[in-house]
XYZ file of C-alpha atoms in Angstrom:
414
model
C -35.240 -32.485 -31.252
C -32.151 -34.005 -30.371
C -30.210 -30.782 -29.523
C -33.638 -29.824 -27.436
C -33.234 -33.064 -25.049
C -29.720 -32.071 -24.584
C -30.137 -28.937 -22.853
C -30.033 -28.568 -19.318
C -33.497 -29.001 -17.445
C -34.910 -29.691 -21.114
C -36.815 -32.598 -20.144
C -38.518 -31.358 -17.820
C -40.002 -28.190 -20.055
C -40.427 -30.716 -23.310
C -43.310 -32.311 -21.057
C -44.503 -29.397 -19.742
C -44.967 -27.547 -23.149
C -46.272 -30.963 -24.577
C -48.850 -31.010 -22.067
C -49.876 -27.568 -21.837
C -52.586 -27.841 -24.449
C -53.585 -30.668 -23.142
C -54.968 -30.071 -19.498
C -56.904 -27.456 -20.821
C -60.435 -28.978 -20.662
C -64.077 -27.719 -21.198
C -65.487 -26.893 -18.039
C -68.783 -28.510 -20.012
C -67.395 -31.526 -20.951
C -67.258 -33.737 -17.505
C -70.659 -32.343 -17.014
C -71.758 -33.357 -19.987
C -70.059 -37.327 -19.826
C -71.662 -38.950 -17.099
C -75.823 -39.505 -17.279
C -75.398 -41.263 -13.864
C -74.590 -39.077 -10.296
C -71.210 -37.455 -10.103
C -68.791 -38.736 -11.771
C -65.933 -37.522 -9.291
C -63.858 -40.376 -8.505
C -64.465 -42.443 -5.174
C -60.325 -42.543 -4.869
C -58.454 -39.764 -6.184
C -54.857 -41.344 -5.119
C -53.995 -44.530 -7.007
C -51.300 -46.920 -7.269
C -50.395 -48.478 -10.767
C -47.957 -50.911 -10.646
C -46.065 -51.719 -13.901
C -43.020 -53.826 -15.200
C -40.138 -52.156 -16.649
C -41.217 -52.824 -20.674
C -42.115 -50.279 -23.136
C -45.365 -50.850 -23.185
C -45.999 -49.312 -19.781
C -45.263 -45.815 -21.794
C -49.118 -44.799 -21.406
C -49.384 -45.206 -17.657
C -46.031 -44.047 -16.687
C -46.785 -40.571 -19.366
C -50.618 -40.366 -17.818
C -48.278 -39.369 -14.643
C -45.854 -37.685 -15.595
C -47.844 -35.092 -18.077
C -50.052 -34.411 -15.420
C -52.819 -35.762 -17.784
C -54.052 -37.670 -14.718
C -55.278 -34.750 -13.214
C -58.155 -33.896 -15.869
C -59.823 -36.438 -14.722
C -59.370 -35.808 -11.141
C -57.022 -38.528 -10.158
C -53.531 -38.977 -9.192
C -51.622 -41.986 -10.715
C -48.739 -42.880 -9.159
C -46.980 -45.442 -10.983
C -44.944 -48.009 -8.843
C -42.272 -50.542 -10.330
C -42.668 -53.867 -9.767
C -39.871 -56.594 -10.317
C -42.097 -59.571 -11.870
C -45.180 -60.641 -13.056
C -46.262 -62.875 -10.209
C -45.299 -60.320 -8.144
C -48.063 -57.697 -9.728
C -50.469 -60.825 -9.415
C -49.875 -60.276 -5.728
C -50.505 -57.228 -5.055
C -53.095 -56.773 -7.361
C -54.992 -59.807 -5.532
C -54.119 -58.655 -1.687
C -54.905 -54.735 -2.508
C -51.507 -53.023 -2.485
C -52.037 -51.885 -5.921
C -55.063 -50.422 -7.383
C -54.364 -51.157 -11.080
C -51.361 -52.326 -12.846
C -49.914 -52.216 -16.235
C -50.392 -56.286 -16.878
C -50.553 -59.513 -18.793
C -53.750 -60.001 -20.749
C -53.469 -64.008 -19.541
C -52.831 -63.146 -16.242
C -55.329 -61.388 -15.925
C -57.380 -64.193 -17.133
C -55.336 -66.788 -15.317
C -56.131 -65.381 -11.992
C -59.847 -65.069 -13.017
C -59.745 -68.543 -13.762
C -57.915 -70.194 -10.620
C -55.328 -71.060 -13.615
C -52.535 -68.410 -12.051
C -52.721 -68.908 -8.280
C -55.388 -68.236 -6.070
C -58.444 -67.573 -8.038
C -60.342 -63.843 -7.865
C -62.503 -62.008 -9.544
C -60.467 -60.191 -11.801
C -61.091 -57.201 -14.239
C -59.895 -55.859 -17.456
C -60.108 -52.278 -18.377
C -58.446 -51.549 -21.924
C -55.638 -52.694 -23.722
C -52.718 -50.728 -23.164
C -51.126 -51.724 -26.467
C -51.108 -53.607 -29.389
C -47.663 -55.994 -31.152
C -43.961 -54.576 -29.969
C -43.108 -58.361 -28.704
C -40.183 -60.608 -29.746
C -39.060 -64.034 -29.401
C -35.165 -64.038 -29.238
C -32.648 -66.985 -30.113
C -29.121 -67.108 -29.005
C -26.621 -66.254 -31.053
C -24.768 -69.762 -30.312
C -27.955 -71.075 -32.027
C -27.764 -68.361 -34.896
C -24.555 -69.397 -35.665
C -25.700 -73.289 -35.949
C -28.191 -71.945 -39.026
C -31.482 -71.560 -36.438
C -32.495 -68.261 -37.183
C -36.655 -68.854 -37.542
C -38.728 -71.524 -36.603
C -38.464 -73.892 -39.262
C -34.585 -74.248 -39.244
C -35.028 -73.927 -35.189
C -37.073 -76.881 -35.620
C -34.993 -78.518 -38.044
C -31.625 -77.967 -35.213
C -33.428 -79.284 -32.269
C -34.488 -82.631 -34.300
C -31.032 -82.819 -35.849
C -29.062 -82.126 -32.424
C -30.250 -83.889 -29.300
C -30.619 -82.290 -26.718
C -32.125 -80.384 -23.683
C -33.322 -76.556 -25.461
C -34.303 -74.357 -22.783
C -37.011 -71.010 -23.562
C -38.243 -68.765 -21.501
C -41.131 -66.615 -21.016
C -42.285 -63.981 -18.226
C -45.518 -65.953 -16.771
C -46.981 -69.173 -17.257
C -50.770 -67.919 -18.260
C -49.022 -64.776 -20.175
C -48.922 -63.339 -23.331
C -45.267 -64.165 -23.843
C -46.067 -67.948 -23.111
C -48.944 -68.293 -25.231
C -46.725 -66.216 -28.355
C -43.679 -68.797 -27.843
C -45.855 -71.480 -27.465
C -47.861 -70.771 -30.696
C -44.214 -69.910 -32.673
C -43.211 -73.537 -31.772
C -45.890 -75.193 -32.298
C -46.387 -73.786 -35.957
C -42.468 -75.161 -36.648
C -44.011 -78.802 -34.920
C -42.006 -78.408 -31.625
C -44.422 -79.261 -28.756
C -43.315 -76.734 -26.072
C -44.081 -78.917 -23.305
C -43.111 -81.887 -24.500
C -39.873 -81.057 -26.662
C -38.284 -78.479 -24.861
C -37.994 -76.988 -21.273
C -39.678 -74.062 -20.677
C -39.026 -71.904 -17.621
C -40.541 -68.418 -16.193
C -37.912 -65.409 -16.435
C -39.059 -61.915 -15.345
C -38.437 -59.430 -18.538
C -35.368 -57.304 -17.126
C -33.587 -60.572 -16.149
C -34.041 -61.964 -19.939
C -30.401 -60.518 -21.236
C -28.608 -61.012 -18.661
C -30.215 -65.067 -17.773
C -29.238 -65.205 -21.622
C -25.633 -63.819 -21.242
C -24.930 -66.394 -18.561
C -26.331 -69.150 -21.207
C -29.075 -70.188 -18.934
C -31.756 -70.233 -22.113
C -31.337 -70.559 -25.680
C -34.521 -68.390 -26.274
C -37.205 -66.119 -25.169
C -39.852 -64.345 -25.562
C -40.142 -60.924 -23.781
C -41.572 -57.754 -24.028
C -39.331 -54.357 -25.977
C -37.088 -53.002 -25.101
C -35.432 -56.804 -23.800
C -35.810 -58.069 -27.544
C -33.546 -55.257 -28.978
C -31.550 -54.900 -25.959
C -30.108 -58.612 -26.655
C -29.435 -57.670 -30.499
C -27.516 -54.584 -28.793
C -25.094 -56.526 -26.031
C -24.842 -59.274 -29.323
C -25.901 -62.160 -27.955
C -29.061 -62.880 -29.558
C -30.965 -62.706 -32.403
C -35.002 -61.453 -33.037
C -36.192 -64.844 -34.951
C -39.912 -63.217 -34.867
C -41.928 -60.614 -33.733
C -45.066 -60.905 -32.030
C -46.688 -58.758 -34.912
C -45.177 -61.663 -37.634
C -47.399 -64.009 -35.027
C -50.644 -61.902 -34.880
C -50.558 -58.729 -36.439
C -52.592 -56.081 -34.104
C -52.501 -58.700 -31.450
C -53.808 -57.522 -28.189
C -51.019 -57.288 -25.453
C -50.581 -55.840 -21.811
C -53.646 -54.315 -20.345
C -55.302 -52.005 -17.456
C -56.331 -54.718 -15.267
C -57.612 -54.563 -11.629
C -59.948 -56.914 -9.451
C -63.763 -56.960 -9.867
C -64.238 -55.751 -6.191
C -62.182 -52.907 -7.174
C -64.537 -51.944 -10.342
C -67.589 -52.602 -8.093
C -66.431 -50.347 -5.546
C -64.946 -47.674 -7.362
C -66.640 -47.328 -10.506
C -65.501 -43.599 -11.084
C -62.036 -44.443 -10.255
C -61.970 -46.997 -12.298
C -63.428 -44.598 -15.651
C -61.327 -41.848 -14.622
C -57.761 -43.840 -14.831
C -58.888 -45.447 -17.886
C -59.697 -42.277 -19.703
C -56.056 -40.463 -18.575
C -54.634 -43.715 -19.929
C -56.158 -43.136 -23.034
C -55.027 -40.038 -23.513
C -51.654 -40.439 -23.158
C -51.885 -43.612 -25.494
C -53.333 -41.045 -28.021
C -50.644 -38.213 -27.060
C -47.760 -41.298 -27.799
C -49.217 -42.428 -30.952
C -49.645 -38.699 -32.297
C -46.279 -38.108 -33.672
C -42.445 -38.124 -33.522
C -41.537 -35.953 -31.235
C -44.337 -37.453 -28.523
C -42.492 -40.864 -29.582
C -38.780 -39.460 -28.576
C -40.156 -37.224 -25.786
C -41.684 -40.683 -24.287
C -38.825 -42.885 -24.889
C -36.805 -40.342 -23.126
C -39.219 -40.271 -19.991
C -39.349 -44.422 -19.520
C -35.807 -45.381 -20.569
C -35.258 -43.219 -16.538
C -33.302 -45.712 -13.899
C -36.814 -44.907 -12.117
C -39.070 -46.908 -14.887
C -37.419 -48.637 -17.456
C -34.034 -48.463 -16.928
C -31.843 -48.915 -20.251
C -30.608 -46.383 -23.064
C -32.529 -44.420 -25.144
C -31.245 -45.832 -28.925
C -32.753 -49.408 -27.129
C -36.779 -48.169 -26.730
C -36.556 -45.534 -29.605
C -35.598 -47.733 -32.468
C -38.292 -50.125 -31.984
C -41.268 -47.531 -31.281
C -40.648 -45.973 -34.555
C -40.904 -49.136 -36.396
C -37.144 -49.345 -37.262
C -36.030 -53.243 -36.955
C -33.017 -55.098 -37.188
C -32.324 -58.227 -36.681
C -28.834 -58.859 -35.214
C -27.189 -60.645 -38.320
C -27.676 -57.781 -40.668
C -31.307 -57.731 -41.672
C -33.016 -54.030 -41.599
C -36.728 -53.367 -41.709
C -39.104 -50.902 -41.495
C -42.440 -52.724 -39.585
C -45.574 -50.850 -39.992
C -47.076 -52.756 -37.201
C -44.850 -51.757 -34.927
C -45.896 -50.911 -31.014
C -48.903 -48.995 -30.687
C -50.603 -47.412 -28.101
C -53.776 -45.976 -29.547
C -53.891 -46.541 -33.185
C -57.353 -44.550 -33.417
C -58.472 -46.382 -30.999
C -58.394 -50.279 -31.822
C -55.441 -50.378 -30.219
C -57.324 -50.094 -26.461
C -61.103 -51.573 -27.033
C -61.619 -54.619 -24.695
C -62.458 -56.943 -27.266
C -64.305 -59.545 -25.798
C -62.290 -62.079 -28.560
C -59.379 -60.872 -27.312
C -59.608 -62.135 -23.870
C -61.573 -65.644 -25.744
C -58.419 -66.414 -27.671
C -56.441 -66.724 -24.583
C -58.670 -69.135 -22.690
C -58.844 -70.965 -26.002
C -54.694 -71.068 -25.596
C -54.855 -71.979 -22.050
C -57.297 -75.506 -22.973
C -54.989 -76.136 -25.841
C -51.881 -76.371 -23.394
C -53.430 -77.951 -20.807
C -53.960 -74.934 -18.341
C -57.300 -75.582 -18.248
C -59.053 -78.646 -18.184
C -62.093 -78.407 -19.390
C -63.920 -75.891 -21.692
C -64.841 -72.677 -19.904
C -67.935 -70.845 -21.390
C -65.718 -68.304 -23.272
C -68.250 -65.806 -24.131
C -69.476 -65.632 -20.446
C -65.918 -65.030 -19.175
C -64.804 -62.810 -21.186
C -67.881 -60.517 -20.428
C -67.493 -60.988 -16.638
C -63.850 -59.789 -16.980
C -63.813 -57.105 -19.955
C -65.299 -53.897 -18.811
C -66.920 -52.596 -21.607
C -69.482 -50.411 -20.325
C -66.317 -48.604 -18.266
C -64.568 -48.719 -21.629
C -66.944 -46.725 -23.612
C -67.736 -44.050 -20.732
C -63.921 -43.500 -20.577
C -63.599 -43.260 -24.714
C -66.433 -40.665 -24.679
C -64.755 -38.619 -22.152
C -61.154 -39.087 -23.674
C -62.680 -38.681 -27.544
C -61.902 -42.301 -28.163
C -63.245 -43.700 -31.138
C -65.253 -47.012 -30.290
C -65.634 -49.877 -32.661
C -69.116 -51.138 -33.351
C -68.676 -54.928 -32.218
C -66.656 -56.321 -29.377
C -65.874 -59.481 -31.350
C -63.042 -58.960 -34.285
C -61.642 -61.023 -36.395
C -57.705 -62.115 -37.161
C -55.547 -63.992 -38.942
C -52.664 -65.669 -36.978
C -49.494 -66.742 -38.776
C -50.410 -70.151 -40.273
C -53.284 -68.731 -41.790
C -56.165 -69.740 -38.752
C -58.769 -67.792 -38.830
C -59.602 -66.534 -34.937
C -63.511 -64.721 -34.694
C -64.405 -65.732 -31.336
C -67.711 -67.857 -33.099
C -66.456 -71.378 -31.796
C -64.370 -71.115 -29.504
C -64.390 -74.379 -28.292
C -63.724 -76.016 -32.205
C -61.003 -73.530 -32.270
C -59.254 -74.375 -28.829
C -59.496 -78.455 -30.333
C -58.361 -77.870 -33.896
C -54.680 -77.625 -32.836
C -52.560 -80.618 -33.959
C -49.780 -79.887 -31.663
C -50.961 -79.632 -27.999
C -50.881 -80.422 -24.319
């Protein structure tokens, strides 16, 4: 394989041969998906926009192996610099869709993230692949998890600085929940600031945080320039947690329903075509790590996508939960817990004030119906409930059933 993405032009004919098999389609099979009208979409030219992070792998290969085109769209992925900037353009219509935060998704749906909108969820790109980071000035004082993090910050005064990527995001709610397991309030105990993910290493470098929490490949990256440490993963938090999605606004779901079923689907597909194998794996850590998406070395996505771990002071693991993009499917379904657990996070912090009705959210902004269209065109397994049920790291129990005794059961809070 290696010797393969060596030769000249050899990128270019990997993908092609890769996805030769699959844009052959059954002329029967879109016929045969749709009981409603045609299902050609409304808009056959959309923008994605997506953050430079691994996890944008399935939107960025639905392009470029032309497996967009089965389903009679065009993506056209478009790089975006931060989060709040995606918000933006998501809310003001520059971008169709974007590769995005499950809370901000949720945060602009609730008024909790800047102006408030009607906002839309259409699968989960991808489950774990996260990290939370520590300098390696606070490695070297004994904080390498965090219990002895906790045990530093009590023992030596001071103001500790963490950041995340957006205040309603994943990456908040993941640092937040590490902390607060060690008994460091977040809010009250430390400062926490808002960092967008390809600015993490080098905000670090300068000594402007003494941790993060970020998206691959920023985690690794830091372990590579050697000036941090991976203290958790996301995974170690909530294994199978859910993490960026396929979001867009509710006017844009309303209005272009096939649009909406068609991108899905493609997205799907390449999520499957990622998670098949090895050589997908390398072939799509080749495409992303490009100047024109992700921007950094090879060795820095690969490792991690395979599962292969280290730590930065000599620890080496194989993680079975490592980043996945289809995982027979559970990896993409819109549970309706999913998107629960994060207003449940945003009361406990103080984002919102009051109890939202969960269940009634999370149904207005998870697109199920769209979901399950998309799966039967794409061969998607679907699971039989849209509630599931986890086990965070201190042993809580998360179902979805009482949401609001869940969100109120926390002993460290806003």
């Amino acid at each position: 394989m290696t010797k393969l993405l060596e030769t000249p032009m050899s990128r270019r004919n990997v993908l092609q041969a890769a996805t030769a098999g699959a844009l052959t389609i059954a002329p029967a099979l879109r016929a045969a998906v749709y009981a409603q009208g045609s299902d050609k979409p409304e808009k056959e030219e959309v923008r994605i926009g997506f953050i430079p992070l691994t996890d944008c792998a399935s939107v960025v290969m639905a392009s470029v192996l032309g497996i967009d085109k089965k389903y009679g769209v065009k993506i056209i992925p478009t790089k975006e610099s931060s989060w709040a900037g995606v918000r933006d353009k998501l809310v003001n219509g520059e971008l169709d869709f974007a590769h995005a935060l499950y809370g901000l998704i949720y945060g602009v749906h609730m008024g909790t993230a800047g102006p408030k909108k009607d906002m839309a969820v259409l699968m989960s790109l991808n489950q774990n692949g996260q990290a939370i980071t520590l300098s390696k000035k606070l490695a070297d004082k004994g904080a390498v998890d965090a219990a002895s993090l906790a045990k530093l910050m009590a023992a030596e005064k001071r103001e500790y600085t963490f950041a995340q990527t957006f205040p309603t995001g994943t990456h908040a709610m993941w640092l937040y929940y590490w902390l607060a397991s060690a008994g460091v309030n977040p809010l009250k105990d430390a400062k926490v600031i808002t960092v967008p993910p390809p600015q993490m290493v080098a905000n670090m470098r300068v000594g402007n945080m003494d941790g993060y929490c970020v998206g691959e490949p920023w985690g690794h990256r830091a372990i590579a320039d050697g000036i941090g440490i991976t203290a958790a993963t996301t995974q170690d938090i909530w294994r199978d947690h859910p993490e960026k999605v396929l979001g867009t606004t509710g006017d844009f779901v309303k209005k272009y329903p096939n649009t909406a079923r068609a991108v899905t689907a493609a997205i799907l597909e390449a999520g499957k075509w990622i998670d098949a194998g090895l050589q997908n794996k390398m072939k799509m850590a080749e495409t992303i790590a490009d100047k024109s998406y992700v921007n950094t070395s090879v060795d820095v996505i690969n490792q991690r996508i395979l599962g292969r771990y280290q730590n930065g002071l000599g620890k080496t693991w194989d993680d079975p939960n490592h980043m996945k993009f289809f995982n027979d499917g559970t990896a993409n379904f819109p549970y309706l817990s999913d998107g629960m657990w994060f207003l449940t996070q945003h009361k406990r912090w103080g984002l919102l004030k009051d109890h939202p009705d969960y269940l009634k959210v999370a149904k207005e902004i998870n697109q199920i119906d769209i979901f399950k269209q998309a799966a039967a065109a794409s061969k998607t397994p679907v699971p039989k409930s849209a509630m599931r049920t986890s086990k965070l790291m201190d042993g809580v129990v998360w179902d979805g059933s009482d949401p609001k005794k869940y969100a109120d059961s926390f002993k460290v809070h806003a």
